[in-house]
């Protein structure tokens, strides 16, 4: 028995004939509540530097950050993820775990001024090291276990300063478990970890590295970030992070890895996030500025496709624009 009748009885266009029908049978929805907005914090006062390769995205000093955060919250976006650009960088990224560092200061201020906003922090050393690598480098090798010790200190100092969730983005082995254990030991039993679980070594991060001033001075990140050719390995990464205590797993980038998002969601059924990264944003902005595409429509199509693939949450530089548009549409 075939479950559906065939043409001419079945006319799939019937339910596409007006906006009300189309909305009723829409399989996927996008809401401001699904979005997480990335923000870049710099030292100083009154600073609002636009990132040239990311129109509409700014490096902000803490005072400006508060204004931005209030706007984000007002649009119904529940969470932001913070990236810090420190006053000074060194070989071991000391500013990443300085109690009075840029992120720690931003957290303390935001917690007071915008208490309802969920504050997530990116836990990595690349913005803080003089060489731009995600951990300690010795004889040209990016060390794993020694770097994890520093990431643990960074995550703890974020939690102490008021982070609601921490997001390790380095891709070193064992970091989720190490961070979980030390958060628990310090009494942060209920601080979730959103892990960059399947993070690929991607050229789509180019504009971010301008925004975060974190381009590696030599070499690349291929000894820890994943090979774009691999999908089965992404499942192992996700499985391991879940075993180590990750609460939300992330796939990054999003658009070139929709198959990975879909498999992660269907296989593990856990809260899944996708990072619609800087290069994905920059391409749409550039083409739209040239009048080559309708930027707004391409943005919405991109975001719904990431949701359709299976992502519950999307980290995206489009969050404010998309949330405004969703609000206008009602
Ligand atoms: C590492 C980190 C990166 C991004 C998020 N966290 C850069 C990298 O791995 O080189 C990229 C995000 C983007 O491109 O939007 N701290």
Short mmCIF file of C-alpha atoms and ligand atoms in Angstrom, two decimals:
data_model
loop_
_atom_site.label_atom_id
_atom_site.label_comp_id
_atom_site.label_asym_id
_atom_site.label_seq_id
_atom_site.Cartn_x
_atom_site.Cartn_y
_atom_site.Cartn_z
CA UNK A 1 0.00 0.00 0.00
CA UNK A 2 1.35 3.40 -0.89
CA UNK A 3 0.72 5.94 1.85
CA UNK A 4 0.16 8.84 -0.51
CA UNK A 5 -1.94 9.00 -3.64
CA UNK A 6 -0.37 10.11 -6.87
CA UNK A 7 -0.92 12.96 -9.29
CA UNK A 8 -3.50 14.18 -10.27
CA UNK A 9 -5.13 13.53 -6.86
CA UNK A 10 -1.98 14.63 -5.07
CA UNK A 11 -1.05 18.18 -5.90
CA UNK A 12 1.76 19.33 -3.64
CA UNK A 13 1.21 22.88 -4.82
CA UNK A 14 -2.18 22.98 -3.04
CA UNK A 15 -0.56 23.79 0.30
CA UNK A 16 1.75 26.37 -1.26
CA UNK A 17 -1.01 28.55 -2.70
CA UNK A 18 -1.17 31.20 0.03
CA UNK A 19 0.96 32.44 2.94
CA UNK A 20 -1.38 31.04 5.61
CA UNK A 21 -1.23 27.49 4.21
CA UNK A 22 2.52 27.75 3.76
CA UNK A 23 2.99 28.83 7.37
CA UNK A 24 0.72 26.06 8.69
CA UNK A 25 2.79 23.31 7.09
CA UNK A 26 6.20 24.87 7.65
CA UNK A 27 8.35 22.08 9.10
CA UNK A 28 11.02 24.30 10.64
CA UNK A 29 10.84 27.58 12.50
CA UNK A 30 13.37 30.20 13.40
CA UNK A 31 13.00 32.38 16.48
CA UNK A 32 15.14 34.95 18.25
CA UNK A 33 15.23 32.43 21.12
CA UNK A 34 17.38 30.11 18.96
CA UNK A 35 20.14 32.66 18.46
CA UNK A 36 23.41 33.45 20.25
CA UNK A 37 25.23 36.68 19.38
CA UNK A 38 29.06 36.83 19.36
CA UNK A 39 30.66 39.97 20.81
CA UNK A 40 34.28 41.18 20.80
CA UNK A 41 35.54 43.07 23.85
CA UNK A 42 38.58 45.37 23.89
CA UNK A 43 40.23 47.43 26.65
CA UNK A 44 39.50 51.15 26.86
CA UNK A 45 36.48 53.41 26.91
CA UNK A 46 34.10 54.63 24.23
CA UNK A 47 35.56 52.23 21.65
CA UNK A 48 33.46 50.97 18.77
CA UNK A 49 35.74 49.76 15.95
CA UNK A 50 33.99 48.23 12.99
CA UNK A 51 35.69 45.06 11.71
CA UNK A 52 36.40 45.81 8.05
CA UNK A 53 35.66 42.31 6.78
CA UNK A 54 32.50 42.04 8.92
CA UNK A 55 30.25 45.06 8.32
CA UNK A 56 27.99 45.68 11.32
CA UNK A 57 30.31 43.85 13.74
CA UNK A 58 32.39 45.91 16.18
CA UNK A 59 35.18 45.55 18.70
CA UNK A 60 33.64 47.15 21.79
CA UNK A 61 35.00 48.51 25.04
CA UNK A 62 33.09 47.39 28.14
CA UNK A 63 30.91 50.56 28.34
CA UNK A 64 29.84 50.12 24.69
CA UNK A 65 29.39 46.41 25.27
CA UNK A 66 26.73 47.12 27.88
CA UNK A 67 24.75 49.22 25.39
CA UNK A 68 25.03 46.48 22.79
CA UNK A 69 24.03 43.78 25.29
CA UNK A 70 20.91 45.72 26.29
CA UNK A 71 19.93 46.00 22.64
CA UNK A 72 20.51 42.26 22.11
CA UNK A 73 18.35 41.40 25.12
CA UNK A 74 15.65 43.81 23.95
CA UNK A 75 15.42 41.90 20.69
CA UNK A 76 14.64 38.65 22.52
CA UNK A 77 18.04 37.06 21.90
CA UNK A 78 18.73 35.05 25.07
CA UNK A 79 22.53 34.78 25.01
CA UNK A 80 25.82 36.25 23.86
CA UNK A 81 29.24 34.62 23.49
CA UNK A 82 32.15 36.84 24.48
CA UNK A 83 35.61 37.00 22.89
CA UNK A 84 38.32 39.10 24.54
CA UNK A 85 41.18 41.03 22.99
CA UNK A 86 43.66 41.64 25.84
CA UNK A 87 45.83 44.64 26.61
CA UNK A 88 48.97 42.53 26.13
CA UNK A 89 49.77 39.08 24.80
CA UNK A 90 52.50 36.66 25.85
CA UNK A 91 53.72 33.12 25.15
CA UNK A 92 51.36 31.51 27.66
CA UNK A 93 48.30 33.75 27.24
CA UNK A 94 48.38 35.01 30.85
CA UNK A 95 45.61 37.53 30.29
CA UNK A 96 43.18 34.69 29.56
CA UNK A 97 43.18 33.67 33.22
CA UNK A 98 43.87 37.04 34.86
CA UNK A 99 41.11 37.75 37.40
CA UNK A 100 41.11 41.36 36.17
CA UNK A 101 41.41 40.48 32.50
CA UNK A 102 39.22 41.89 29.77
CA UNK A 103 36.64 39.07 29.74
CA UNK A 104 36.49 38.88 33.54
CA UNK A 105 35.84 42.64 33.73
CA UNK A 106 33.22 42.44 30.98
CA UNK A 107 31.47 39.56 32.79
CA UNK A 108 31.33 41.39 36.13
CA UNK A 109 29.90 44.50 34.49
CA UNK A 110 27.38 42.72 32.26
CA UNK A 111 26.14 40.54 35.13
CA UNK A 112 25.29 43.70 37.05
CA UNK A 113 23.91 45.77 34.18
CA UNK A 114 22.08 43.18 32.06
CA UNK A 115 21.34 40.36 34.52
CA UNK A 116 18.80 38.49 32.38
CA UNK A 117 21.24 37.97 29.50
CA UNK A 118 22.96 34.54 29.39
CA UNK A 119 26.72 35.09 29.24
CA UNK A 120 28.75 32.44 27.43
CA UNK A 121 32.53 32.74 27.16
CA UNK A 122 34.79 31.34 24.47
CA UNK A 123 37.55 29.45 26.27
CA UNK A 124 40.71 29.45 24.15
CA UNK A 125 44.16 30.96 24.27
CA UNK A 126 44.56 32.13 20.66
CA UNK A 127 43.43 35.69 21.36
CA UNK A 128 45.85 35.90 24.28
CA UNK A 129 49.08 34.35 23.01
CA UNK A 130 51.75 36.39 21.23
CA UNK A 131 52.07 33.66 18.57
CA UNK A 132 48.29 33.38 18.06
CA UNK A 133 48.12 29.64 18.77
CA UNK A 134 45.45 28.05 20.94
CA UNK A 135 47.91 26.68 23.49
CA UNK A 136 51.53 26.41 24.53
CA UNK A 137 54.03 25.92 21.71
CA UNK A 138 57.34 24.10 22.27
CA UNK A 139 59.80 23.28 19.47
CA UNK A 140 57.09 24.01 16.93
CA UNK A 141 54.59 21.62 18.53
CA UNK A 142 51.30 22.81 20.01
CA UNK A 143 51.21 20.94 23.31
CA UNK A 144 48.03 19.26 24.48
CA UNK A 145 48.06 18.49 28.21
CA UNK A 146 49.98 21.59 29.32
CA UNK A 147 47.59 23.75 27.29
CA UNK A 148 44.56 22.04 28.83
CA UNK A 149 45.83 23.05 32.30
CA UNK A 150 45.72 26.69 31.21
CA UNK A 151 42.28 26.32 29.63
CA UNK A 152 41.02 24.93 32.93
CA UNK A 153 42.35 28.04 34.71
CA UNK A 154 40.70 30.24 32.09
CA UNK A 155 37.32 28.50 32.37
CA UNK A 156 37.42 28.71 36.17
CA UNK A 157 38.23 32.40 36.15
CA UNK A 158 35.32 32.99 33.75
CA UNK A 159 32.95 31.09 36.02
CA UNK A 160 34.15 33.07 39.05
CA UNK A 161 33.62 36.33 37.20
CA UNK A 162 30.03 35.41 36.35
CA UNK A 163 29.97 33.32 33.16
CA UNK A 164 26.71 31.35 32.87
CA UNK A 165 28.22 28.81 30.44
CA UNK A 166 31.72 28.16 29.13
CA UNK A 167 32.55 27.20 25.55
CA UNK A 168 35.95 25.55 25.03
CA UNK A 169 36.90 26.17 21.39
CA UNK A 170 40.44 24.83 21.21
CA UNK A 171 39.91 21.16 20.13
CA UNK A 172 42.61 19.75 22.42
CA UNK A 173 41.97 16.22 23.67
CA UNK A 174 40.45 15.83 27.11
CA UNK A 175 39.69 19.47 27.79
CA UNK A 176 35.97 19.05 28.37
CA UNK A 177 36.53 16.45 31.10
CA UNK A 178 39.27 18.50 32.74
CA UNK A 179 37.12 21.65 32.74
CA UNK A 180 34.09 19.72 34.06
CA UNK A 181 36.05 18.25 36.97
CA UNK A 182 37.54 21.54 38.05
CA UNK A 183 34.25 23.43 37.71
CA UNK A 184 32.63 20.79 39.91
CA UNK A 185 35.46 20.89 42.46
CA UNK A 186 35.10 24.66 42.68
CA UNK A 187 31.35 24.39 43.28
CA UNK A 188 30.17 25.33 39.78
CA UNK A 189 28.12 22.15 39.44
CA UNK A 190 25.46 23.89 37.41
CA UNK A 191 27.63 25.80 34.97
CA UNK A 192 27.04 24.06 31.63
CA UNK A 193 29.74 23.40 29.05
CA UNK A 194 28.90 24.14 25.44
CA UNK A 195 31.75 22.44 23.63
CA UNK A 196 33.04 23.21 20.18
CA UNK A 197 32.91 19.45 19.60
CA UNK A 198 33.26 19.13 15.83
CA UNK A 199 35.33 22.14 14.91
CA UNK A 200 36.97 22.02 11.52
CA UNK A 201 40.21 23.61 10.41
CA UNK A 202 38.47 26.10 8.16
CA UNK A 203 39.35 29.04 5.94
CA UNK A 204 35.94 30.45 6.85
CA UNK A 205 37.42 31.81 10.11
CA UNK A 206 39.45 34.48 8.26
CA UNK A 207 37.39 37.56 9.19
CA UNK A 208 37.10 36.43 12.84
CA UNK A 209 40.87 36.44 13.14
CA UNK A 210 40.83 40.10 12.09
CA UNK A 211 38.13 40.81 14.70
CA UNK A 212 39.88 38.86 17.47
CA UNK A 213 43.43 39.70 16.34
CA UNK A 214 44.27 36.00 16.59
CA UNK A 215 45.88 35.02 13.29
CA UNK A 216 48.67 32.50 14.02
CA UNK A 217 52.10 34.05 13.49
CA UNK A 218 53.34 30.78 11.94
CA UNK A 219 51.81 27.47 10.94
CA UNK A 220 48.12 26.69 11.20
CA UNK A 221 45.59 24.86 13.38
CA UNK A 222 45.51 21.55 11.52
CA UNK A 223 47.19 19.60 14.32
CA UNK A 224 44.10 20.07 16.51
CA UNK A 225 41.14 21.27 14.41
CA UNK A 226 39.48 18.67 12.17
CA UNK A 227 40.07 17.83 8.53
CA UNK A 228 37.07 19.08 6.46
CA UNK A 229 37.00 15.71 4.71
CA UNK A 230 35.92 13.83 7.83
CA UNK A 231 32.45 13.07 9.12
CA UNK A 232 32.83 9.81 11.07
CA UNK A 233 35.57 11.45 13.11
CA UNK A 234 33.16 14.25 14.03
CA UNK A 235 30.89 11.64 15.61
CA UNK A 236 33.80 10.37 17.73
CA UNK A 237 34.61 13.93 18.82
CA UNK A 238 30.99 14.54 19.82
CA UNK A 239 30.71 11.19 21.60
CA UNK A 240 33.88 11.88 23.58
CA UNK A 241 32.81 15.37 24.58
CA UNK A 242 29.45 14.02 25.77
CA UNK A 243 31.17 11.32 27.79
CA UNK A 244 33.41 13.96 29.32
CA UNK A 245 30.40 15.99 30.38
CA UNK A 246 29.52 18.44 27.58
CA UNK A 247 25.95 19.72 27.93
CA UNK A 248 25.59 21.21 24.45
CA UNK A 249 27.69 20.17 21.46
CA UNK A 250 28.57 22.44 18.60
CA UNK A 251 29.43 21.95 14.95
CA UNK A 252 31.50 24.68 13.32
CA UNK A 253 31.35 26.13 10.65
CA UNK A 254 27.67 25.63 9.82
CA UNK A 255 26.78 25.96 6.15
CA UNK A 256 29.54 23.79 4.63
CA UNK A 257 28.89 21.16 7.35
CA UNK A 258 25.10 20.75 7.35
CA UNK A 259 25.51 17.00 6.89
CA UNK A 260 27.55 16.86 10.10
CA UNK A 261 24.91 18.86 12.01
CA UNK A 262 22.19 16.52 10.73
CA UNK A 263 24.07 13.39 11.74
CA UNK A 264 25.02 14.72 15.18
CA UNK A 265 21.43 15.67 15.95
CA UNK A 266 19.91 12.42 14.71
CA UNK A 267 22.54 10.17 16.26
CA UNK A 268 22.88 11.73 19.72
CA UNK A 269 19.64 13.68 20.16
CA UNK A 270 21.31 16.15 22.51
CA UNK A 271 21.10 19.94 22.47
CA UNK A 272 23.06 20.87 19.35
CA UNK A 273 24.46 24.23 18.32
CA UNK A 274 25.98 25.36 15.04
CA UNK A 275 28.35 28.28 14.50
CA UNK A 276 27.48 30.29 11.41
CA UNK A 277 31.03 31.68 11.26
CA UNK A 278 32.62 34.94 10.21
CA UNK A 279 33.41 33.90 6.63
CA UNK A 280 29.85 32.76 6.06
CA UNK A 281 28.68 36.17 7.28
CA UNK A 282 31.27 38.12 5.27
CA UNK A 283 30.42 36.38 1.98
CA UNK A 284 26.74 37.23 2.27
CA UNK A 285 27.48 40.83 3.29
CA UNK A 286 29.93 41.31 0.42
CA UNK A 287 27.63 39.88 -2.26
CA UNK A 288 24.70 41.82 -0.89
CA UNK A 289 26.67 45.10 -0.87
CA UNK A 290 27.50 44.51 -4.50
CA UNK A 291 23.82 44.06 -5.27
CA UNK A 292 24.47 40.49 -6.38
CA UNK A 293 22.09 38.83 -3.93
CA UNK A 294 19.26 39.92 -1.65
CA UNK A 295 21.23 39.86 1.63
CA UNK A 296 18.20 39.71 3.90
CA UNK A 297 16.62 36.78 2.07
CA UNK A 298 19.88 34.87 1.85
CA UNK A 299 20.44 35.43 5.59
CA UNK A 300 17.03 34.00 6.48
CA UNK A 301 17.42 31.07 4.08
CA UNK A 302 20.84 30.32 5.59
CA UNK A 303 19.55 30.39 9.16
CA UNK A 304 16.49 28.24 8.44
CA UNK A 305 18.68 25.71 6.61
CA UNK A 306 20.89 25.38 9.70
CA UNK A 307 17.78 24.80 11.84
CA UNK A 308 16.39 22.33 9.27
CA UNK A 309 19.65 20.35 9.39
CA UNK A 310 19.03 19.87 13.11
CA UNK A 311 20.67 22.70 15.05
CA UNK A 312 18.69 23.86 18.07
CA UNK A 313 20.87 26.92 18.54
CA UNK A 314 22.77 29.09 16.08
CA UNK A 315 25.72 31.29 16.97
CA UNK A 316 25.57 34.00 14.34
CA UNK A 317 26.67 37.56 13.58
CA UNK A 318 23.24 37.91 11.94
CA UNK A 319 21.45 37.46 15.28
CA UNK A 320 20.42 41.10 15.72
CA UNK A 321 19.39 41.58 12.12
CA UNK A 322 17.43 38.33 12.02
CA UNK A 323 15.73 39.00 15.35
CA UNK A 324 14.65 42.49 14.19
CA UNK A 325 13.23 41.03 11.02
CA UNK A 326 11.37 38.27 12.88
CA UNK A 327 9.91 40.91 15.18
CA UNK A 328 8.74 43.10 12.24
CA UNK A 329 7.07 40.10 10.65
CA UNK A 330 5.35 39.34 13.98
C1 LIG B 1 38.96 30.30 18.78
C2 LIG B 1 37.80 30.59 17.92
C3 LIG B 1 37.79 30.87 16.55
C4 LIG B 1 36.46 31.11 16.20
C5 LIG B 1 35.69 30.98 17.35
N1 LIG B 1 36.54 30.65 18.40
C6 LIG B 1 38.92 31.01 15.60
C7 LIG B 1 39.82 29.91 15.25
O1 LIG B 1 39.64 28.77 15.64
O2 LIG B 1 40.79 30.24 14.57
C8 LIG B 1 35.99 31.45 14.81
C9 LIG B 1 34.63 32.05 14.71
C10 LIG B 1 34.32 32.68 13.40
O3 LIG B 1 35.01 32.54 12.38
O4 LIG B 1 33.30 33.38 13.37
N2 LIG B 1 39.03 31.16 19.88
#
